[in-house]
Amino acid sequence: MAPPAGISSGRGFTLFKGLVYTLLVINAGLLYAMASWREVTEQTGWLMILAAFEWNSRGLGHRSDGRRHHVPVTLELVGYALALFCWGAYAMAGEWQDLANATLWLLIAAALAYDLHVPGRYGSWAWRLRNATKAGLYLGVAGIALGWGLDGEWLELWDAMLWLVCFFVIELKIFDFENGLRLKTRR
């Protein structure tokens, strides 16, 4: 089954996604030049996780023999290992804001990974619960980002908001896929 046409299939979305990912690469370069080793390590892990999510979101609705999935699985696992390493380092250093942010992002990533590997039935109670949970987690991340902004940590605020938009790109692809399944089953 081919992926359904939707929000994430148009030329405008492709240009938007390209712009967002280009800004993320520039952002990573800035962080690599200015940030602590923990932030650089964490950023690298999250770039790997996002790359795996992007790869997997392209395959939604396509049958596969599983052989092509070893690259994104490896990227995702190494990314999680780096993110968890930094999570532990934040905990040991008592950097509670960074720890809370990392915890929320890890929970978001777990929910997104579930969505990518086990897409839900659009509109079901489980689908609604998953999306309500993700919305709460995203609001938590946005709250932490706003806290950085109020503290004058503009690079942290920019980084967090850019990551929210990057994950929104993946969320739209999942939504289009699940909505396409709903439309297909109605016919």
mmCIF file with all atom_site columns, N, CA, C and O in Angstrom, residues 95-144:
data_model
loop_
_atom_site.group_PDB
_atom_site.id
_atom_site.type_symbol
_atom_site.label_atom_id
_atom_site.label_alt_id
_atom_site.label_comp_id
_atom_site.label_asym_id
_atom_site.label_entity_id
_atom_site.label_seq_id
_atom_site.pdbx_PDB_ins_code
_atom_site.Cartn_x
_atom_site.Cartn_y
_atom_site.Cartn_z
_atom_site.occupancy
_atom_site.B_iso_or_equiv
_atom_site.pdbx_formal_charge
_atom_site.auth_seq_id
_atom_site.auth_comp_id
_atom_site.auth_asym_id
_atom_site.auth_atom_id
_atom_site.pdbx_PDB_model_num
ATOM 1   N N  . GLU A 1 95  ? 21.816  18.935 37.318 1.00 0.00 ? 95  GLU A N  1
ATOM 2   C CA . GLU A 1 95  ? 21.306  19.907 36.334 1.00 0.00 ? 95  GLU A CA 1
ATOM 3   C C  . GLU A 1 95  ? 19.851  19.543 36.043 1.00 0.00 ? 95  GLU A C  1
ATOM 4   O O  . GLU A 1 95  ? 19.528  18.884 35.049 1.00 0.00 ? 95  GLU A O  1
ATOM 5   N N  . TRP A 1 96  ? 18.959  19.995 36.935 1.00 0.00 ? 96  TRP A N  1
ATOM 6   C CA . TRP A 1 96  ? 17.587  19.514 36.957 1.00 0.00 ? 96  TRP A CA 1
ATOM 7   C C  . TRP A 1 96  ? 16.768  19.964 35.756 1.00 0.00 ? 96  TRP A C  1
ATOM 8   O O  . TRP A 1 96  ? 15.931  19.207 35.271 1.00 0.00 ? 96  TRP A O  1
ATOM 9   N N  . GLN A 1 97  ? 17.006  21.157 35.267 1.00 0.00 ? 97  GLN A N  1
ATOM 10  C CA . GLN A 1 97  ? 16.255  21.617 34.097 1.00 0.00 ? 97  GLN A CA 1
ATOM 11  C C  . GLN A 1 97  ? 16.629  20.793 32.862 1.00 0.00 ? 97  GLN A C  1
ATOM 12  O O  . GLN A 1 97  ? 15.756  20.373 32.104 1.00 0.00 ? 97  GLN A O  1
ATOM 13  N N  . ASP A 1 98  ? 17.914  20.547 32.694 1.00 0.00 ? 98  ASP A N  1
ATOM 14  C CA . ASP A 1 98  ? 18.371  19.714 31.581 1.00 0.00 ? 98  ASP A CA 1
ATOM 15  C C  . ASP A 1 98  ? 17.893  18.271 31.743 1.00 0.00 ? 98  ASP A C  1
ATOM 16  O O  . ASP A 1 98  ? 17.524  17.612 30.771 1.00 0.00 ? 98  ASP A O  1
ATOM 17  N N  . LEU A 1 99  ? 17.879  17.786 32.975 1.00 0.00 ? 99  LEU A N  1
ATOM 18  C CA . LEU A 1 99  ? 17.398  16.429 33.244 1.00 0.00 ? 99  LEU A CA 1
ATOM 19  C C  . LEU A 1 99  ? 15.906  16.309 32.924 1.00 0.00 ? 99  LEU A C  1
ATOM 20  O O  . LEU A 1 99  ? 15.484  15.340 32.277 1.00 0.00 ? 99  LEU A O  1
ATOM 21  N N  . ALA A 1 100 ? 15.116  17.292 33.352 1.00 0.00 ? 100 ALA A N  1
ATOM 22  C CA . ALA A 1 100 ? 13.677  17.267 33.057 1.00 0.00 ? 100 ALA A CA 1
ATOM 23  C C  . ALA A 1 100 ? 13.445  17.317 31.553 1.00 0.00 ? 100 ALA A C  1
ATOM 24  O O  . ALA A 1 100 ? 12.618  16.567 31.012 1.00 0.00 ? 100 ALA A O  1
ATOM 25  N N  . ASN A 1 101 ? 14.175  18.173 30.854 1.00 0.00 ? 101 ASN A N  1
ATOM 26  C CA . ASN A 1 101 ? 14.048  18.286 29.405 1.00 0.00 ? 101 ASN A CA 1
ATOM 27  C C  . ASN A 1 101 ? 14.409  16.964 28.724 1.00 0.00 ? 101 ASN A C  1
ATOM 28  O O  . ASN A 1 101 ? 13.668  16.474 27.869 1.00 0.00 ? 101 ASN A O  1
ATOM 29  N N  . ALA A 1 102 ? 15.524  16.384 29.127 1.00 0.00 ? 102 ALA A N  1
ATOM 30  C CA . ALA A 1 102 ? 15.957  15.115 28.529 1.00 0.00 ? 102 ALA A CA 1
ATOM 31  C C  . ALA A 1 102 ? 14.945  13.999 28.816 1.00 0.00 ? 102 ALA A C  1
ATOM 32  O O  . ALA A 1 102 ? 14.668  13.169 27.939 1.00 0.00 ? 102 ALA A O  1
ATOM 33  N N  . THR A 1 103 ? 14.383  13.988 30.017 1.00 0.00 ? 103 THR A N  1
ATOM 34  C CA . THR A 1 103 ? 13.388  12.968 30.369 1.00 0.00 ? 103 THR A CA 1
ATOM 35  C C  . THR A 1 103 ? 12.149  13.089 29.477 1.00 0.00 ? 103 THR A C  1
ATOM 36  O O  . THR A 1 103 ? 11.666  12.090 28.930 1.00 0.00 ? 103 THR A O  1
ATOM 37  N N  . LEU A 1 104 ? 11.651  14.315 29.329 1.00 0.00 ? 104 LEU A N  1
ATOM 38  C CA . LEU A 1 104 ? 10.473  14.522 28.477 1.00 0.00 ? 104 LEU A CA 1
ATOM 39  C C  . LEU A 1 104 ? 10.753  14.117 27.036 1.00 0.00 ? 104 LEU A C  1
ATOM 40  O O  . LEU A 1 104 ? 9.928   13.458 26.395 1.00 0.00 ? 104 LEU A O  1
ATOM 41  N N  . TRP A 1 105 ? 11.931  14.482 26.521 1.00 0.00 ? 105 TRP A N  1
ATOM 42  C CA . TRP A 1 105 ? 12.266  14.123 25.138 1.00 0.00 ? 105 TRP A CA 1
ATOM 43  C C  . TRP A 1 105 ? 12.394  12.611 24.964 1.00 0.00 ? 105 TRP A C  1
ATOM 44  O O  . TRP A 1 105 ? 11.998  12.069 23.934 1.00 0.00 ? 105 TRP A O  1
ATOM 45  N N  . LEU A 1 106 ? 12.954  11.935 25.950 1.00 0.00 ? 106 LEU A N  1
ATOM 46  C CA . LEU A 1 106 ? 13.053  10.478 25.852 1.00 0.00 ? 106 LEU A CA 1
ATOM 47  C C  . LEU A 1 106 ? 11.658  9.837  25.838 1.00 0.00 ? 106 LEU A C  1
ATOM 48  O O  . LEU A 1 106 ? 11.422  8.882  25.088 1.00 0.00 ? 106 LEU A O  1
ATOM 49  N N  . LEU A 1 107 ? 10.745  10.373 26.620 1.00 0.00 ? 107 LEU A N  1
ATOM 50  C CA . LEU A 1 107 ? 9.373   9.854  26.615 1.00 0.00 ? 107 LEU A CA 1
ATOM 51  C C  . LEU A 1 107 ? 8.672   10.140 25.286 1.00 0.00 ? 107 LEU A C  1
ATOM 52  O O  . LEU A 1 107 ? 7.957   9.289  24.749 1.00 0.00 ? 107 LEU A O  1
ATOM 53  N N  . ILE A 1 108 ? 8.902   11.330 24.742 1.00 0.00 ? 108 ILE A N  1
ATOM 54  C CA . ILE A 1 108 ? 8.342   11.671 23.424 1.00 0.00 ? 108 ILE A CA 1
ATOM 55  C C  . ILE A 1 108 ? 8.896   10.724 22.372 1.00 0.00 ? 108 ILE A C  1
ATOM 56  O O  . ILE A 1 108 ? 8.160   10.205 21.524 1.00 0.00 ? 108 ILE A O  1
ATOM 57  N N  . ALA A 1 109 ? 10.202  10.497 22.422 1.00 0.00 ? 109 ALA A N  1
ATOM 58  C CA . ALA A 1 109 ? 10.834  9.609  21.435 1.00 0.00 ? 109 ALA A CA 1
ATOM 59  C C  . ALA A 1 109 ? 10.295  8.192  21.543 1.00 0.00 ? 109 ALA A C  1
ATOM 60  O O  . ALA A 1 109 ? 10.065  7.528  20.526 1.00 0.00 ? 109 ALA A O  1
ATOM 61  N N  . ALA A 1 110 ? 10.061  7.730  22.763 1.00 0.00 ? 110 ALA A N  1
ATOM 62  C CA . ALA A 1 110 ? 9.499   6.380  22.935 1.00 0.00 ? 110 ALA A CA 1
ATOM 63  C C  . ALA A 1 110 ? 8.102   6.306  22.327 1.00 0.00 ? 110 ALA A C  1
ATOM 64  O O  . ALA A 1 110 ? 7.758   5.338  21.632 1.00 0.00 ? 110 ALA A O  1
ATOM 65  N N  . ALA A 1 111 ? 7.294   7.328  22.556 1.00 0.00 ? 111 ALA A N  1
ATOM 66  C CA . ALA A 1 111 ? 5.941   7.347  21.986 1.00 0.00 ? 111 ALA A CA 1
ATOM 67  C C  . ALA A 1 111 ? 5.985   7.422  20.465 1.00 0.00 ? 111 ALA A C  1
ATOM 68  O O  . ALA A 1 111 ? 5.225   6.734  19.776 1.00 0.00 ? 111 ALA A O  1
ATOM 69  N N  . LEU A 1 112 ? 6.892   8.230  19.925 1.00 0.00 ? 112 LEU A N  1
ATOM 70  C CA . LEU A 1 112 ? 7.016   8.343  18.467 1.00 0.00 ? 112 LEU A CA 1
ATOM 71  C C  . LEU A 1 112 ? 7.516   7.044  17.845 1.00 0.00 ? 112 LEU A C  1
ATOM 72  O O  . LEU A 1 112 ? 7.046   6.637  16.778 1.00 0.00 ? 112 LEU A O  1
ATOM 73  N N  . ALA A 1 113 ? 8.466   6.418  18.504 1.00 0.00 ? 113 ALA A N  1
ATOM 74  C CA . ALA A 1 113 ? 8.977   5.137  17.998 1.00 0.00 ? 113 ALA A CA 1
ATOM 75  C C  . ALA A 1 113 ? 7.847   4.117  17.959 1.00 0.00 ? 113 ALA A C  1
ATOM 76  O O  . ALA A 1 113 ? 7.713   3.365  16.987 1.00 0.00 ? 113 ALA A O  1
ATOM 77  N N  . TYR A 1 114 ? 7.023   4.114  18.986 1.00 0.00 ? 114 TYR A N  1
ATOM 78  C CA . TYR A 1 114 ? 5.869   3.212  19.012 1.00 0.00 ? 114 TYR A CA 1
ATOM 79  C C  . TYR A 1 114 ? 4.937   3.517  17.839 1.00 0.00 ? 114 TYR A C  1
ATOM 80  O O  . TYR A 1 114 ? 4.488   2.620  17.132 1.00 0.00 ? 114 TYR A O  1
ATOM 81  N N  . ASP A 1 115 ? 4.654   4.802  17.625 1.00 0.00 ? 115 ASP A N  1
ATOM 82  C CA . ASP A 1 115 ? 3.789   5.209  16.507 1.00 0.00 ? 115 ASP A CA 1
ATOM 83  C C  . ASP A 1 115 ? 4.350   4.778  15.159 1.00 0.00 ? 115 ASP A C  1
ATOM 84  O O  . ASP A 1 115 ? 3.604   4.390  14.263 1.00 0.00 ? 115 ASP A O  1
ATOM 85  N N  . LEU A 1 116 ? 5.663   4.863  15.007 1.00 0.00 ? 116 LEU A N  1
ATOM 86  C CA . LEU A 1 116 ? 6.287   4.507  13.733 1.00 0.00 ? 116 LEU A CA 1
ATOM 87  C C  . LEU A 1 116 ? 6.294   3.000  13.491 1.00 0.00 ? 116 LEU A C  1
ATOM 88  O O  . LEU A 1 116 ? 6.156   2.546  12.365 1.00 0.00 ? 116 LEU A O  1
ATOM 89  N N  . HIS A 1 117 ? 6.451   2.243  14.562 1.00 0.00 ? 117 HIS A N  1
ATOM 90  C CA . HIS A 1 117 ? 6.561   0.794  14.407 1.00 0.00 ? 117 HIS A CA 1
ATOM 91  C C  . HIS A 1 117 ? 5.221   0.075  14.570 1.00 0.00 ? 117 HIS A C  1
ATOM 92  O O  . HIS A 1 117 ? 5.044   -1.029 14.065 1.00 0.00 ? 117 HIS A O  1
ATOM 93  N N  . VAL A 1 118 ? 4.283   0.703  15.291 1.00 0.00 ? 118 VAL A N  1
ATOM 94  C CA . VAL A 1 118 ? 2.967   0.106  15.512 1.00 0.00 ? 118 VAL A CA 1
ATOM 95  C C  . VAL A 1 118 ? 1.919   1.215  15.331 1.00 0.00 ? 118 VAL A C  1
ATOM 96  O O  . VAL A 1 118 ? 1.329   1.681  16.305 1.00 0.00 ? 118 VAL A O  1
ATOM 97  N N  . PRO A 1 119 ? 1.718   1.681  14.091 1.00 0.00 ? 119 PRO A N  1
ATOM 98  C CA . PRO A 1 119 ? 0.753   2.774  13.888 1.00 0.00 ? 119 PRO A CA 1
ATOM 99  C C  . PRO A 1 119 ? -0.622  2.394  14.422 1.00 0.00 ? 119 PRO A C  1
ATOM 100 O O  . PRO A 1 119 ? -1.074  1.259  14.261 1.00 0.00 ? 119 PRO A O  1
ATOM 101 N N  . GLY A 1 120 ? -1.248  3.348  15.081 1.00 0.00 ? 120 GLY A N  1
ATOM 102 C CA . GLY A 1 120 ? -2.539  3.087  15.702 1.00 0.00 ? 120 GLY A CA 1
ATOM 103 C C  . GLY A 1 120 ? -3.705  3.231  14.749 1.00 0.00 ? 120 GLY A C  1
ATOM 104 O O  . GLY A 1 120 ? -3.561  3.699  13.633 1.00 0.00 ? 120 GLY A O  1
ATOM 105 N N  . ARG A 1 121 ? -4.828  2.784  15.230 1.00 0.00 ? 121 ARG A N  1
ATOM 106 C CA . ARG A 1 121 ? -6.065  2.951  14.477 1.00 0.00 ? 121 ARG A CA 1
ATOM 107 C C  . ARG A 1 121 ? -6.565  4.368  14.732 1.00 0.00 ? 121 ARG A C  1
ATOM 108 O O  . ARG A 1 121 ? -6.876  4.735  15.868 1.00 0.00 ? 121 ARG A O  1
ATOM 109 N N  . TYR A 1 122 ? -6.613  5.156  13.698 1.00 0.00 ? 122 TYR A N  1
ATOM 110 C CA . TYR A 1 122 ? -7.002  6.556  13.799 1.00 0.00 ? 122 TYR A CA 1
ATOM 111 C C  . TYR A 1 122 ? -8.326  6.695  14.547 1.00 0.00 ? 122 TYR A C  1
ATOM 112 O O  . TYR A 1 122 ? -9.302  6.038  14.222 1.00 0.00 ? 122 TYR A O  1
ATOM 113 N N  . GLY A 1 123 ? -8.334  7.551  15.580 1.00 0.00 ? 123 GLY A N  1
ATOM 114 C CA . GLY A 1 123 ? -9.552  7.836  16.310 1.00 0.00 ? 123 GLY A CA 1
ATOM 115 C C  . GLY A 1 123 ? -9.907  6.879  17.431 1.00 0.00 ? 123 GLY A C  1
ATOM 116 O O  . GLY A 1 123 ? -10.834 7.137  18.185 1.00 0.00 ? 123 GLY A O  1
ATOM 117 N N  . SER A 1 124 ? -9.186  5.770  17.570 1.00 0.00 ? 124 SER A N  1
ATOM 118 C CA . SER A 1 124 ? -9.485  4.819  18.643 1.00 0.00 ? 124 SER A CA 1
ATOM 119 C C  . SER A 1 124 ? -9.128  5.440  19.994 1.00 0.00 ? 124 SER A C  1
ATOM 120 O O  . SER A 1 124 ? -8.422  6.433  20.077 1.00 0.00 ? 124 SER A O  1
ATOM 121 N N  . TRP A 1 125 ? -9.597  4.820  21.078 1.00 0.00 ? 125 TRP A N  1
ATOM 122 C CA . TRP A 1 125 ? -9.286  5.345  22.412 1.00 0.00 ? 125 TRP A CA 1
ATOM 123 C C  . TRP A 1 125 ? -7.788  5.295  22.683 1.00 0.00 ? 125 TRP A C  1
ATOM 124 O O  . TRP A 1 125 ? -7.236  6.197  23.303 1.00 0.00 ? 125 TRP A O  1
ATOM 125 N N  . ALA A 1 126 ? -7.110  4.235  22.219 1.00 0.00 ? 126 ALA A N  1
ATOM 126 C CA . ALA A 1 126 ? -5.659  4.127  22.415 1.00 0.00 ? 126 ALA A CA 1
ATOM 127 C C  . ALA A 1 126 ? -4.939  5.223  21.635 1.00 0.00 ? 126 ALA A C  1
ATOM 128 O O  . ALA A 1 126 ? -3.969  5.815  22.119 1.00 0.00 ? 126 ALA A O  1
ATOM 129 N N  . TRP A 1 127 ? -5.410  5.508  20.442 1.00 0.00 ? 127 TRP A N  1
ATOM 130 C CA . TRP A 1 127 ? -4.829  6.570  19.611 1.00 0.00 ? 127 TRP A CA 1
ATOM 131 C C  . TRP A 1 127 ? -4.996  7.915  20.302 1.00 0.00 ? 127 TRP A C  1
ATOM 132 O O  . TRP A 1 127 ? -4.062  8.707  20.382 1.00 0.00 ? 127 TRP A O  1
ATOM 133 N N  . ARG A 1 128 ? -6.202  8.157  20.832 1.00 0.00 ? 128 ARG A N  1
ATOM 134 C CA . ARG A 1 128 ? -6.461  9.430  21.530 1.00 0.00 ? 128 ARG A CA 1
ATOM 135 C C  . ARG A 1 128 ? -5.599  9.560  22.787 1.00 0.00 ? 128 ARG A C  1
ATOM 136 O O  . ARG A 1 128 ? -5.058  10.629 23.075 1.00 0.00 ? 128 ARG A O  1
ATOM 137 N N  . LEU A 1 129 ? -5.472  8.464  23.537 1.00 0.00 ? 129 LEU A N  1
ATOM 138 C CA . LEU A 1 129 ? -4.652  8.482  24.749 1.00 0.00 ? 129 LEU A CA 1
ATOM 139 C C  . LEU A 1 129 ? -3.188  8.757  24.415 1.00 0.00 ? 129 LEU A C  1
ATOM 140 O O  . LEU A 1 129 ? -2.536  9.576  25.069 1.00 0.00 ? 129 LEU A O  1
ATOM 141 N N  . ARG A 1 130 ? -2.664  8.068  23.400 1.00 0.00 ? 130 ARG A N  1
ATOM 142 C CA . ARG A 1 130 ? -1.268  8.290  22.983 1.00 0.00 ? 130 ARG A CA 1
ATOM 143 C C  . ARG A 1 130 ? -1.043  9.738  22.578 1.00 0.00 ? 130 ARG A C  1
ATOM 144 O O  . ARG A 1 130 ? -0.052  10.356 22.965 1.00 0.00 ? 130 ARG A O  1
ATOM 145 N N  . ASN A 1 131 ? -1.953  10.286 21.806 1.00 0.00 ? 131 ASN A N  1
ATOM 146 C CA . ASN A 1 131 ? -1.771  11.658 21.335 1.00 0.00 ? 131 ASN A CA 1
ATOM 147 C C  . ASN A 1 131 ? -1.963  12.679 22.442 1.00 0.00 ? 131 ASN A C  1
ATOM 148 O O  . ASN A 1 131 ? -1.268  13.692 22.470 1.00 0.00 ? 131 ASN A O  1
ATOM 149 N N  . ALA A 1 132 ? -2.859  12.422 23.378 1.00 0.00 ? 132 ALA A N  1
ATOM 150 C CA . ALA A 1 132 ? -3.016  13.318 24.527 1.00 0.00 ? 132 ALA A CA 1
ATOM 151 C C  . ALA A 1 132 ? -1.755  13.289 25.392 1.00 0.00 ? 132 ALA A C  1
ATOM 152 O O  . ALA A 1 132 ? -1.290  14.334 25.865 1.00 0.00 ? 132 ALA A O  1
ATOM 153 N N  . THR A 1 133 ? -1.200  12.098 25.571 1.00 0.00 ? 133 THR A N  1
ATOM 154 C CA . THR A 1 133 ? 0.038   11.968 26.345 1.00 0.00 ? 133 THR A CA 1
ATOM 155 C C  . THR A 1 133 ? 1.170   12.721 25.660 1.00 0.00 ? 133 THR A C  1
ATOM 156 O O  . THR A 1 133 ? 1.908   13.473 26.315 1.00 0.00 ? 133 THR A O  1
ATOM 157 N N  . LYS A 1 134 ? 1.305   12.524 24.347 1.00 0.00 ? 134 LYS A N  1
ATOM 158 C CA . LYS A 1 134 ? 2.356   13.241 23.615 1.00 0.00 ? 134 LYS A CA 1
ATOM 159 C C  . LYS A 1 134 ? 2.154   14.742 23.691 1.00 0.00 ? 134 LYS A C  1
ATOM 160 O O  . LYS A 1 134 ? 3.126   15.489 23.852 1.00 0.00 ? 134 LYS A O  1
ATOM 161 N N  . ALA A 1 135 ? 0.912   15.202 23.582 1.00 0.00 ? 135 ALA A N  1
ATOM 162 C CA . ALA A 1 135 ? 0.644   16.641 23.665 1.00 0.00 ? 135 ALA A CA 1
ATOM 163 C C  . ALA A 1 135 ? 1.106   17.188 25.016 1.00 0.00 ? 135 ALA A C  1
ATOM 164 O O  . ALA A 1 135 ? 1.731   18.258 25.080 1.00 0.00 ? 135 ALA A O  1
ATOM 165 N N  . GLY A 1 136 ? 0.818   16.463 26.097 1.00 0.00 ? 136 GLY A N  1
ATOM 166 C CA . GLY A 1 136 ? 1.281   16.885 27.417 1.00 0.00 ? 136 GLY A CA 1
ATOM 167 C C  . GLY A 1 136 ? 2.801   16.928 27.514 1.00 0.00 ? 136 GLY A C  1
ATOM 168 O O  . GLY A 1 136 ? 3.370   17.862 28.092 1.00 0.00 ? 136 GLY A O  1
ATOM 169 N N  . LEU A 1 137 ? 3.456   15.927 26.931 1.00 0.00 ? 137 LEU A N  1
ATOM 170 C CA . LEU A 1 137 ? 4.924   15.903 26.942 1.00 0.00 ? 137 LEU A CA 1
ATOM 171 C C  . LEU A 1 137 ? 5.494   17.072 26.135 1.00 0.00 ? 137 LEU A C  1
ATOM 172 O O  . LEU A 1 137 ? 6.449   17.736 26.574 1.00 0.00 ? 137 LEU A O  1
ATOM 173 N N  . TYR A 1 138 ? 4.912   17.327 24.971 1.00 0.00 ? 138 TYR A N  1
ATOM 174 C CA . TYR A 1 138 ? 5.364   18.463 24.150 1.00 0.00 ? 138 TYR A CA 1
ATOM 175 C C  . TYR A 1 138 ? 5.148   19.789 24.886 1.00 0.00 ? 138 TYR A C  1
ATOM 176 O O  . TYR A 1 138 ? 6.006   20.684 24.833 1.00 0.00 ? 138 TYR A O  1
ATOM 177 N N  . LEU A 1 139 ? 4.028   19.923 25.584 1.00 0.00 ? 139 LEU A N  1
ATOM 178 C CA . LEU A 1 139 ? 3.790   21.143 26.363 1.00 0.00 ? 139 LEU A CA 1
ATOM 179 C C  . LEU A 1 139 ? 4.836   21.293 27.467 1.00 0.00 ? 139 LEU A C  1
ATOM 180 O O  . LEU A 1 139 ? 5.288   22.404 27.762 1.00 0.00 ? 139 LEU A O  1
ATOM 181 N N  . GLY A 1 140 ? 5.220   20.182 28.080 1.00 0.00 ? 140 GLY A N  1
ATOM 182 C CA . GLY A 1 140 ? 6.277   20.224 29.093 1.00 0.00 ? 140 GLY A CA 1
ATOM 183 C C  . GLY A 1 140 ? 7.600   20.717 28.517 1.00 0.00 ? 140 GLY A C  1
ATOM 184 O O  . GLY A 1 140 ? 8.273   21.561 29.121 1.00 0.00 ? 140 GLY A O  1
ATOM 185 N N  . VAL A 1 141 ? 7.961   20.212 27.350 1.00 0.00 ? 141 VAL A N  1
ATOM 186 C CA . VAL A 1 141 ? 9.198   20.658 26.692 1.00 0.00 ? 141 VAL A CA 1
ATOM 187 C C  . VAL A 1 141 ? 9.114   22.143 26.347 1.00 0.00 ? 141 VAL A C  1
ATOM 188 O O  . VAL A 1 141 ? 10.074  22.896 26.552 1.00 0.00 ? 141 VAL A O  1
ATOM 189 N N  . ALA A 1 142 ? 7.949   22.569 25.824 1.00 0.00 ? 142 ALA A N  1
ATOM 190 C CA . ALA A 1 142 ? 7.772   23.985 25.489 1.00 0.00 ? 142 ALA A CA 1
ATOM 191 C C  . ALA A 1 142 ? 7.877   24.852 26.739 1.00 0.00 ? 142 ALA A C  1
ATOM 192 O O  . ALA A 1 142 ? 8.461   25.947 26.700 1.00 0.00 ? 142 ALA A O  1
ATOM 193 N N  . GLY A 1 143 ? 7.332   24.370 27.860 1.00 0.00 ? 143 GLY A N  1
ATOM 194 C CA . GLY A 1 143 ? 7.444   25.109 29.123 1.00 0.00 ? 143 GLY A CA 1
ATOM 195 C C  . GLY A 1 143 ? 8.892   25.259 29.576 1.00 0.00 ? 143 GLY A C  1
ATOM 196 O O  . GLY A 1 143 ? 9.292   26.339 30.018 1.00 0.00 ? 143 GLY A O  1
ATOM 197 N N  . ILE A 1 144 ? 9.654   24.198 29.463 1.00 0.00 ? 144 ILE A N  1
ATOM 198 C CA . ILE A 1 144 ? 11.076  24.278 29.821 1.00 0.00 ? 144 ILE A CA 1
ATOM 199 C C  . ILE A 1 144 ? 11.796  25.251 28.899 1.00 0.00 ? 144 ILE A C  1
ATOM 200 O O  . ILE A 1 144 ? 12.614  26.065 29.333 1.00 0.00 ? 144 ILE A O  1
#
